[in-house]
mmCIF file of C-alpha atoms in Angstrom:
data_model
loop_
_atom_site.group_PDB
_atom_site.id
_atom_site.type_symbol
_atom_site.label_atom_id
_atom_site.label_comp_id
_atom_site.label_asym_id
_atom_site.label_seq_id
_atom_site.Cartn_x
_atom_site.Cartn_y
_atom_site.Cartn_z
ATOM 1 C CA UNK V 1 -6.140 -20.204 -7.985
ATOM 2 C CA UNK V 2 -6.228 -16.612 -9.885
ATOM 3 C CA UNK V 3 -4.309 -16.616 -12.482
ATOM 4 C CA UNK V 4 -4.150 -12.835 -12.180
ATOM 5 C CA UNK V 5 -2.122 -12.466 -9.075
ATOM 6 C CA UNK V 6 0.340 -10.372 -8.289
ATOM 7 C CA UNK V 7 1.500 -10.924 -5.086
ATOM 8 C CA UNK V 8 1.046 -14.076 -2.865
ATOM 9 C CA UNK V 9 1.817 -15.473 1.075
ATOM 10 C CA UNK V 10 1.978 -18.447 1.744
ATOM 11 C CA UNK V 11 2.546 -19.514 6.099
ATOM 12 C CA UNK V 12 4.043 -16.267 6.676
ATOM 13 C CA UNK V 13 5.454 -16.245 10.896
ATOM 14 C CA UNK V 14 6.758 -13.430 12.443
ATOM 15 C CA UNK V 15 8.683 -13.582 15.937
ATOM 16 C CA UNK V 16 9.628 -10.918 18.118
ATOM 17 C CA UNK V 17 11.577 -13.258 20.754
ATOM 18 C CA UNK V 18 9.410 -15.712 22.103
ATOM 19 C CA UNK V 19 6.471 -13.406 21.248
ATOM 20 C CA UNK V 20 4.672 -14.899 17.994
ATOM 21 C CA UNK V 21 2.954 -11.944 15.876
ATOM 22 C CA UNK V 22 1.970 -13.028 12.716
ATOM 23 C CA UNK V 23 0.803 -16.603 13.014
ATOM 24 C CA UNK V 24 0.496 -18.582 9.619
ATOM 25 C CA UNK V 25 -0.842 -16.180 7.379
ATOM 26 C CA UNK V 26 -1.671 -16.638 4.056
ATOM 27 C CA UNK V 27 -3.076 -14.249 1.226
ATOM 28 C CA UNK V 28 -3.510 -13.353 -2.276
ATOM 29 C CA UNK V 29 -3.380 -9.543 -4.236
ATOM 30 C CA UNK V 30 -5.107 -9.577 -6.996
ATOM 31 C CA UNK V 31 -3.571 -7.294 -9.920
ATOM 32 C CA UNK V 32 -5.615 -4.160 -10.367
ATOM 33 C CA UNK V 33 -7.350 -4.427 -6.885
ATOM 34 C CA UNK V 34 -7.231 -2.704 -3.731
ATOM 35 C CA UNK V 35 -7.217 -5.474 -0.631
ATOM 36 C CA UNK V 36 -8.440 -4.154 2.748
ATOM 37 C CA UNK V 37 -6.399 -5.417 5.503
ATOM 38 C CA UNK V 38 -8.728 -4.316 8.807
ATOM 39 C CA UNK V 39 -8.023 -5.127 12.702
ATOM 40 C CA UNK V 40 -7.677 -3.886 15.825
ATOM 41 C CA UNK V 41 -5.066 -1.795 16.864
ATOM 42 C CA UNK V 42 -1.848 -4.587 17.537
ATOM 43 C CA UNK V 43 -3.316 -7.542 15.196
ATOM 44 C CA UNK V 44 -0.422 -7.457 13.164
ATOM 45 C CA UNK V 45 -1.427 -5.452 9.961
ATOM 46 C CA UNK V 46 1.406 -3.352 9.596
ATOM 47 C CA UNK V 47 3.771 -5.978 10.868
ATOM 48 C CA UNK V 48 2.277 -7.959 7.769
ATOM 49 C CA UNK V 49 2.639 -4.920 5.391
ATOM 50 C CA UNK V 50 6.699 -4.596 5.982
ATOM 51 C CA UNK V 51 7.550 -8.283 5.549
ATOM 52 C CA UNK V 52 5.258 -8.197 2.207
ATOM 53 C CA UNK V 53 7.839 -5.343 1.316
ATOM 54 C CA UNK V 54 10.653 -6.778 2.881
ATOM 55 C CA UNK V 55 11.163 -4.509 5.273
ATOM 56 C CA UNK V 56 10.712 -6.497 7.899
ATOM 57 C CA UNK V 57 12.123 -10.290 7.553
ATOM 58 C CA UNK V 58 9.584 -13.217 8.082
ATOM 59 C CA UNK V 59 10.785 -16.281 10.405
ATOM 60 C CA UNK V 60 9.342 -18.494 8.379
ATOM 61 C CA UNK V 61 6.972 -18.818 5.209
ATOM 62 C CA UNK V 62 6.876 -17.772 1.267
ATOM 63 C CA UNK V 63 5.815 -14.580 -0.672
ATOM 64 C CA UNK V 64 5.549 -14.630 -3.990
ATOM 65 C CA UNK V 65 5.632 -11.905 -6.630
ATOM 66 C CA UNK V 66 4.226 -12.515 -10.221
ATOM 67 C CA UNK V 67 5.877 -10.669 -13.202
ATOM 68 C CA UNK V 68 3.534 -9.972 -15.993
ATOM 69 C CA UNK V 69 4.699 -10.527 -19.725
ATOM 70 C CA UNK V 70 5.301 -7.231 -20.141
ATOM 71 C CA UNK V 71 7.311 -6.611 -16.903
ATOM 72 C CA UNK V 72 10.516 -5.649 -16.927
ATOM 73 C CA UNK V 73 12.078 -7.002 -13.780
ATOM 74 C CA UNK V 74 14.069 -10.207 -14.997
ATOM 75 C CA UNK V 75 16.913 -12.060 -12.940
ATOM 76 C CA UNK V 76 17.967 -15.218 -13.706
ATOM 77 C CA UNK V 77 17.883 -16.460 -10.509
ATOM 78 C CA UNK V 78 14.424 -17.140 -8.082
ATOM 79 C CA UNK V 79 12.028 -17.294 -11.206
ATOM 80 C CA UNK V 80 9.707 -20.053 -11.930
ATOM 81 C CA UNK V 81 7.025 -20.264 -14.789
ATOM 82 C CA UNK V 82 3.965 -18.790 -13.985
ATOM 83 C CA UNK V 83 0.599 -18.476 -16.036
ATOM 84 C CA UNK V 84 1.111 -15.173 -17.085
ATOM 85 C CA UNK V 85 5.074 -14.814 -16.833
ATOM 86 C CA UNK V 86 7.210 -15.508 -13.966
ATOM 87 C CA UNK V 87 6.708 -15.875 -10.596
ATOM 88 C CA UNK V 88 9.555 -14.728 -8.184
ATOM 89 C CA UNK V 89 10.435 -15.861 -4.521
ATOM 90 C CA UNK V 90 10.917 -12.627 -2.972
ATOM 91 C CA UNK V 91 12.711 -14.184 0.072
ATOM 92 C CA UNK V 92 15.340 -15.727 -2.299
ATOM 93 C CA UNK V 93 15.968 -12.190 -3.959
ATOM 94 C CA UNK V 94 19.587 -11.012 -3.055
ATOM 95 C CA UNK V 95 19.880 -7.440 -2.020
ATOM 96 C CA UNK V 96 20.547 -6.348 -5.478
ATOM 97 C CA UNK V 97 17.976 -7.807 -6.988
ATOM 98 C CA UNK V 98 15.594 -6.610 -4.229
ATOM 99 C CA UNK V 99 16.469 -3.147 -5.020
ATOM 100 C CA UNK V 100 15.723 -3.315 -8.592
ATOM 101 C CA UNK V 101 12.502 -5.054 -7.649
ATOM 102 C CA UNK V 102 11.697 -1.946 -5.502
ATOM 103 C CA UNK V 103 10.951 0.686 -7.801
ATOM 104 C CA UNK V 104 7.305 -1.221 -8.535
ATOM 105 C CA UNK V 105 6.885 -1.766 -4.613
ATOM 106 C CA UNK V 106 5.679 1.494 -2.637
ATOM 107 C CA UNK V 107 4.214 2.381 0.604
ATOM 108 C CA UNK V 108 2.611 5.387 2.449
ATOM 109 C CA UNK V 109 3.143 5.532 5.918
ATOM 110 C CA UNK V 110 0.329 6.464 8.741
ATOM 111 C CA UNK V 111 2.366 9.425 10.088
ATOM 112 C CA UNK V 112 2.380 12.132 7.304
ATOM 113 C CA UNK V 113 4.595 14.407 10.016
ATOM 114 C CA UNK V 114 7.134 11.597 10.444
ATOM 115 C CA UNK V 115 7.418 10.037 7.043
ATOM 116 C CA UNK V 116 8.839 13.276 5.490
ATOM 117 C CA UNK V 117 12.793 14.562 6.065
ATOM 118 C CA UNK V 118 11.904 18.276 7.970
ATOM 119 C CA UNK V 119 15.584 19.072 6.472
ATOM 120 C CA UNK V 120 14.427 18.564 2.558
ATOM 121 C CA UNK V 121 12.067 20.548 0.078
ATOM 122 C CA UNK V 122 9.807 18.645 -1.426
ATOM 123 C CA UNK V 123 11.278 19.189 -5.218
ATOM 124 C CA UNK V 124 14.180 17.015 -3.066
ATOM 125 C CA UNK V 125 11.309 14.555 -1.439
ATOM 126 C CA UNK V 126 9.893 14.311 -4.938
ATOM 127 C CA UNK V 127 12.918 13.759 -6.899
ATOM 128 C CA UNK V 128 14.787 11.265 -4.570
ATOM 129 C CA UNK V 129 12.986 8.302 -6.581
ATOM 130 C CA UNK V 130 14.545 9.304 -9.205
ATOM 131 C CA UNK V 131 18.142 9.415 -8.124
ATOM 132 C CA UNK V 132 18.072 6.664 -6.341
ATOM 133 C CA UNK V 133 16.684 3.785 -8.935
ATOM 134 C CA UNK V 134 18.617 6.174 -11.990
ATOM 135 C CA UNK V 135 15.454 6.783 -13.595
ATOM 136 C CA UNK V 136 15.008 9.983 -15.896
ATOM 137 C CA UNK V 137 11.292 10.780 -16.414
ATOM 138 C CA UNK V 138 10.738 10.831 -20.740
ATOM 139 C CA UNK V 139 9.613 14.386 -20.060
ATOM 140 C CA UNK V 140 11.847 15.749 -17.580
ATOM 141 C CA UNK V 141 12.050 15.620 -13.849
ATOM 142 C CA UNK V 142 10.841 19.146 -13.374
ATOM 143 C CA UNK V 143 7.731 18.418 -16.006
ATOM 144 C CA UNK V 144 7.491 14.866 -13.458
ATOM 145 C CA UNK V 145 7.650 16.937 -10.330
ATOM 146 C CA UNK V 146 5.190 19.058 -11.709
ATOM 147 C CA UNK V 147 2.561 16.712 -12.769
ATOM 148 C CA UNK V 148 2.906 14.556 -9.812
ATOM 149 C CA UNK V 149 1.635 17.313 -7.422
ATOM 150 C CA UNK V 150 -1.326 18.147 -9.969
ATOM 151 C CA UNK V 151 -2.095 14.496 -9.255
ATOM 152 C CA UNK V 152 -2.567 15.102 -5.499
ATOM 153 C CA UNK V 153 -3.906 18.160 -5.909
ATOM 154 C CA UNK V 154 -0.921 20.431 -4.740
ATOM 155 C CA UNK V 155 0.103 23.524 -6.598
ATOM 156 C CA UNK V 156 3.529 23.401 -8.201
ATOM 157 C CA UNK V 157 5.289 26.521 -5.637
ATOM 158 C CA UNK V 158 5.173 23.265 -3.163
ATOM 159 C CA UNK V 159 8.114 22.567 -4.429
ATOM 160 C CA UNK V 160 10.344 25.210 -2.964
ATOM 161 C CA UNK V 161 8.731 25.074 0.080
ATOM 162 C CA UNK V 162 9.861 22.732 3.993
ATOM 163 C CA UNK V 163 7.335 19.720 4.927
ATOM 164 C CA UNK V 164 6.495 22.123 8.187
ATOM 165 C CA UNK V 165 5.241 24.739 6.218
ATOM 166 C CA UNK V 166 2.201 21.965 5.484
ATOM 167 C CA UNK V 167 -0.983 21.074 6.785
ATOM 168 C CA UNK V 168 -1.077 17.464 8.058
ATOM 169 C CA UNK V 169 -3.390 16.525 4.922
ATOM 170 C CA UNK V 170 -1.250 18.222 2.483
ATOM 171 C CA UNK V 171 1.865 16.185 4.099
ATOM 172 C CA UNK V 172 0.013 13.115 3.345
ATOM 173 C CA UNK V 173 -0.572 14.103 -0.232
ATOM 174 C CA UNK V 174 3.050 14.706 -0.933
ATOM 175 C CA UNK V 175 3.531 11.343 1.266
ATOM 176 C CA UNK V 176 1.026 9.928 -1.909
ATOM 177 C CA UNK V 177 2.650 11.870 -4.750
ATOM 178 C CA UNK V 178 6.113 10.435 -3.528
ATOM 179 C CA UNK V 179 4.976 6.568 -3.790
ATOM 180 C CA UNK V 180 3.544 7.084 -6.946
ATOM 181 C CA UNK V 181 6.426 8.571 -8.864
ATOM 182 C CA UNK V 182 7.653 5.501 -10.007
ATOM 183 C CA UNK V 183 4.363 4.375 -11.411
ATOM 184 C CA UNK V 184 4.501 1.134 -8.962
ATOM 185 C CA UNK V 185 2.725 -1.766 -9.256
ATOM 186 C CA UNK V 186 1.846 -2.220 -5.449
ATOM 187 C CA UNK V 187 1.110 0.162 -3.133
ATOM 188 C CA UNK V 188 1.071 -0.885 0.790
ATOM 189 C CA UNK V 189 -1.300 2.076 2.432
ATOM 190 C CA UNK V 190 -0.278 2.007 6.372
ATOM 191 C CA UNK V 191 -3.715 3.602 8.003
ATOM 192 C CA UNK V 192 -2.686 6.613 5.448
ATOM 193 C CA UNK V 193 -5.375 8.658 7.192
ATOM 194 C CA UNK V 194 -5.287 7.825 10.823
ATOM 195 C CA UNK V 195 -3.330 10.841 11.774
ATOM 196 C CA UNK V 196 -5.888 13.407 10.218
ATOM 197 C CA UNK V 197 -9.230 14.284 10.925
ATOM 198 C CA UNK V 198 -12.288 13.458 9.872
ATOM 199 C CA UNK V 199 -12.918 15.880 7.221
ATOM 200 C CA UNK V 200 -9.591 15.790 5.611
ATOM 201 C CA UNK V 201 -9.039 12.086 5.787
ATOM 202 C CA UNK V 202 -12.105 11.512 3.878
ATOM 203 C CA UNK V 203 -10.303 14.220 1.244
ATOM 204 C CA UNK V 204 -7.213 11.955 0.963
ATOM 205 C CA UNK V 205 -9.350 8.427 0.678
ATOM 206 C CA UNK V 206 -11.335 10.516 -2.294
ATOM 207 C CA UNK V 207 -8.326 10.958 -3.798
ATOM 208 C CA UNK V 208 -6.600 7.392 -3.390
ATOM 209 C CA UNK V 209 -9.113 5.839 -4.547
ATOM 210 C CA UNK V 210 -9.494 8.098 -7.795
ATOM 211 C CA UNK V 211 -5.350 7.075 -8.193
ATOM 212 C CA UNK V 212 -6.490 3.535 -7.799
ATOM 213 C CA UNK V 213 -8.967 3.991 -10.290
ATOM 214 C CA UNK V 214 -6.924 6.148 -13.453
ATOM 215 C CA UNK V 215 -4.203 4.083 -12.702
ATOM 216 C CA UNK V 216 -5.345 0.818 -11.656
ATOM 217 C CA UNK V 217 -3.106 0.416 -8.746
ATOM 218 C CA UNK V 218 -2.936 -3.058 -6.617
ATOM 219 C CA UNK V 219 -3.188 -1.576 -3.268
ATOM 220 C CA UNK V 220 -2.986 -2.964 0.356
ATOM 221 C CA UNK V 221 -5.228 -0.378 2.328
ATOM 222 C CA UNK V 222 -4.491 -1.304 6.306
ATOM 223 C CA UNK V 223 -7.170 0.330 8.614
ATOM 224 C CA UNK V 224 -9.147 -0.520 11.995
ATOM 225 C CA UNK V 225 -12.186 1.460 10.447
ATOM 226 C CA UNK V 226 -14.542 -1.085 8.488
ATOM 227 C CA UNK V 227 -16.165 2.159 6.665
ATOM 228 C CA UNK V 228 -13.103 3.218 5.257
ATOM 229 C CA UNK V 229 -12.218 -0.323 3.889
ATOM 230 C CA UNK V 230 -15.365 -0.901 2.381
ATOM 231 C CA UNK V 231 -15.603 2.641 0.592
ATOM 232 C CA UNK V 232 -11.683 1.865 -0.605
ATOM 233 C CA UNK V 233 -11.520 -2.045 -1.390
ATOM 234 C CA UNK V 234 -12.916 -4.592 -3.030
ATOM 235 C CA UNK V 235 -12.248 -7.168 -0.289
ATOM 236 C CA UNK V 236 -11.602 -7.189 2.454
ATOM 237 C CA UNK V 237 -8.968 -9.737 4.965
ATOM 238 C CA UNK V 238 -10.015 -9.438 8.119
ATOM 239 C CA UNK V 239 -7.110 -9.809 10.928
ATOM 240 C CA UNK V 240 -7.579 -10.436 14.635
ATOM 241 C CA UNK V 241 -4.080 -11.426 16.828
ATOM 242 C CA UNK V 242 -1.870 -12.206 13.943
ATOM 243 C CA UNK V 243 -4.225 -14.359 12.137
ATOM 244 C CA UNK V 244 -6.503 -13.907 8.915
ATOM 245 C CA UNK V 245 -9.915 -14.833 10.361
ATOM 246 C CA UNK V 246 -12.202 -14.249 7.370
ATOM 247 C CA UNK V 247 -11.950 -13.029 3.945
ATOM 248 C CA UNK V 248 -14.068 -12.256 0.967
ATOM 249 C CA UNK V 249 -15.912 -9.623 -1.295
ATOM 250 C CA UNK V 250 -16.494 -6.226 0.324
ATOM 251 C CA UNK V 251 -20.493 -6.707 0.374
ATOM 252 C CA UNK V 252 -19.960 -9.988 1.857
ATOM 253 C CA UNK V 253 -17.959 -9.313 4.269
ATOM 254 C CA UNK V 254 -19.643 -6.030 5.217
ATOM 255 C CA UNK V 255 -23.509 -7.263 4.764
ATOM 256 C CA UNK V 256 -23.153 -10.688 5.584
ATOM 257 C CA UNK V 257 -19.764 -11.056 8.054
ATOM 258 C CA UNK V 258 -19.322 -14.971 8.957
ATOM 259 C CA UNK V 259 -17.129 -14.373 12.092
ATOM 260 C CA UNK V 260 -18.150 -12.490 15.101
ATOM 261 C CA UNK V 261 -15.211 -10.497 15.312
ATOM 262 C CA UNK V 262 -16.162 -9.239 11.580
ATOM 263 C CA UNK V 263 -19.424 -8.267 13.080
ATOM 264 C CA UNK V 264 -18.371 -6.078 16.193
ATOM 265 C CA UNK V 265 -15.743 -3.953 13.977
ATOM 266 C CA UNK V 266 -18.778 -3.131 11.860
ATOM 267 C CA UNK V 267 -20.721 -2.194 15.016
ATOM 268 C CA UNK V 268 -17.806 -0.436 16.494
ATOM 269 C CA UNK V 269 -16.541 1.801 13.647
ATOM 270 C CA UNK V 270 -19.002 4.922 13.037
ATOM 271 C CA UNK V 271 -20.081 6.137 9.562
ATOM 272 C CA UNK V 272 -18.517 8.681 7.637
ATOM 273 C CA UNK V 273 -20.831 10.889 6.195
ATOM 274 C CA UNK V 274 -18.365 12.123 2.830
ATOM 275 C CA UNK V 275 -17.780 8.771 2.119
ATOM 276 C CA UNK V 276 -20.265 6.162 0.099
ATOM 277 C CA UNK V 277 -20.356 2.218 0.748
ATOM 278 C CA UNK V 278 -18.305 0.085 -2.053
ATOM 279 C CA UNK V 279 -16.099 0.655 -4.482
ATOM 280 C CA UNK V 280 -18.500 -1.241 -7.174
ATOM 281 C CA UNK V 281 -21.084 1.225 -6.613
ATOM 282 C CA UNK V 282 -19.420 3.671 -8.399
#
């Protein structure tokens, strides 16, 4: 096993009724990497995603969440010895030790229209972080605020501004900027680009992956589109009705896929011209 893990699942099940949607799925996140998780529409990715995050409640199975030596997430309760630090059963977390857990676990959500509150400005979207895990930035929150939407590329009069007064690609950037205030250690990305075209989806994967790269970001990057995964990941799980059917490298699994269903995503997902295959090409 890695000894640089961060997060781990171990058997996870899901049930909907008598409708099984996650069936026995294991995984690993390696700190510092972004994981592809690809499948058809309705093969459980996202389903996956939440119950990694806890926001959706497995019916059976284990995920575990490594702290590093210099993290500062510490209950007395759930930890274990781990070879870098602890390692922590998120399913035995209490609610209050969830939530203080939470600050270094972030998603972005695939509808950039639905994710924001129509009825806030974004200095509010921005800051709400901020109130809600007590956090003061060492700089300021305005300075924060400020830097975070140079980050996404967003000029700072955003700020007094409504999320309808916004492109669907700028909503996803302030989607982005919003998840990263914190400075999280894992970021879930929920098809972040499925909603936007072609052109301006390619715009927003340029810029994740530059976040994944200044920052060095563990990232979960769900998508159905095999180009996008292996421009964005450095492997890839591959998941076809609830189960993990093959896993590995992003030039293995691209060049040389094992399982048939690996092979007709490749043949069924087009090119994108702005984009360039791998991330260890750059």
């Amino acid at each position: 096993m890695h000894t640089d893990i961060l997060l781990e699942a171990h058997d996870l099940v899901k049930d909907f009724g008598s409708a099984r949607v996650i069936q026995g799925v294991s995984l690993e996140i390696r700190r510092g990497e972004t994981l592809g998780l690809v499948g058809e529409s309705g093969s459980g990715k996202s389903t996956l995603a939440r119950m990694l995050l806890r926001l959706l409640e497995p019916t059976s199975g284990r995920i575990l969440f490594h702290e590093s030596d210099a993290g500062s997430f510490n209950p007395a309760a759930c930890a274990a010895p781990g070879p870098a630090g602890k390692v922590y059963s998120l399913l035995d977390l209490k609610t209050r030790q969830m939530r203080r857990l939470r600050r270094r676990l972030s998603m972005v959500f695939q509808d950039p229209f639905a994710a924001l509150n129509p009825r806030m400005t974004v200095q509010e979207i921005l800051a709400e972080p901020f109130s809600i895990h007590h956090e003061q930035p060492a700089g300021g929150l305005s300075s924060r605020l400020n830097e975070l939407l140079a980050e996404v590329g967003l000029e700072t009069d955003a700020l007094r501004r409504y999320p309808h007064e916004f492109s669907g690609g700028q909503r996803q950037r302030i989607n982005i900027a919003r998840a990263i205030a914190l400075r999280p250690e894992f970021l879930v990305l929920d098809e972040p680009v499925s909603a936007l075209d072609v052109s301006v989806g390619a715009q927003v994967i340029n810029l994740l992956r530059d976040l994944q790269q200044r920052y060095g970001l563990t990232c979960l990057f769900i998508s159905h589109s095999m180009p996008l995964v292996r421009y964005l990941c450095h492997r890839i799980a591959v998941m076809q009705d609830g189960r993990i059917v093959e896993t590995g490298d992003w030039s293995q699994v691209c060049n040389t896929p094992r399982e048939p269903y690996t092979r007709r995503l490749l043949a069924a997902t087009p090119e994108i011209p702005a984009l360039q295959p791998g991330p260890a090409d750059t």
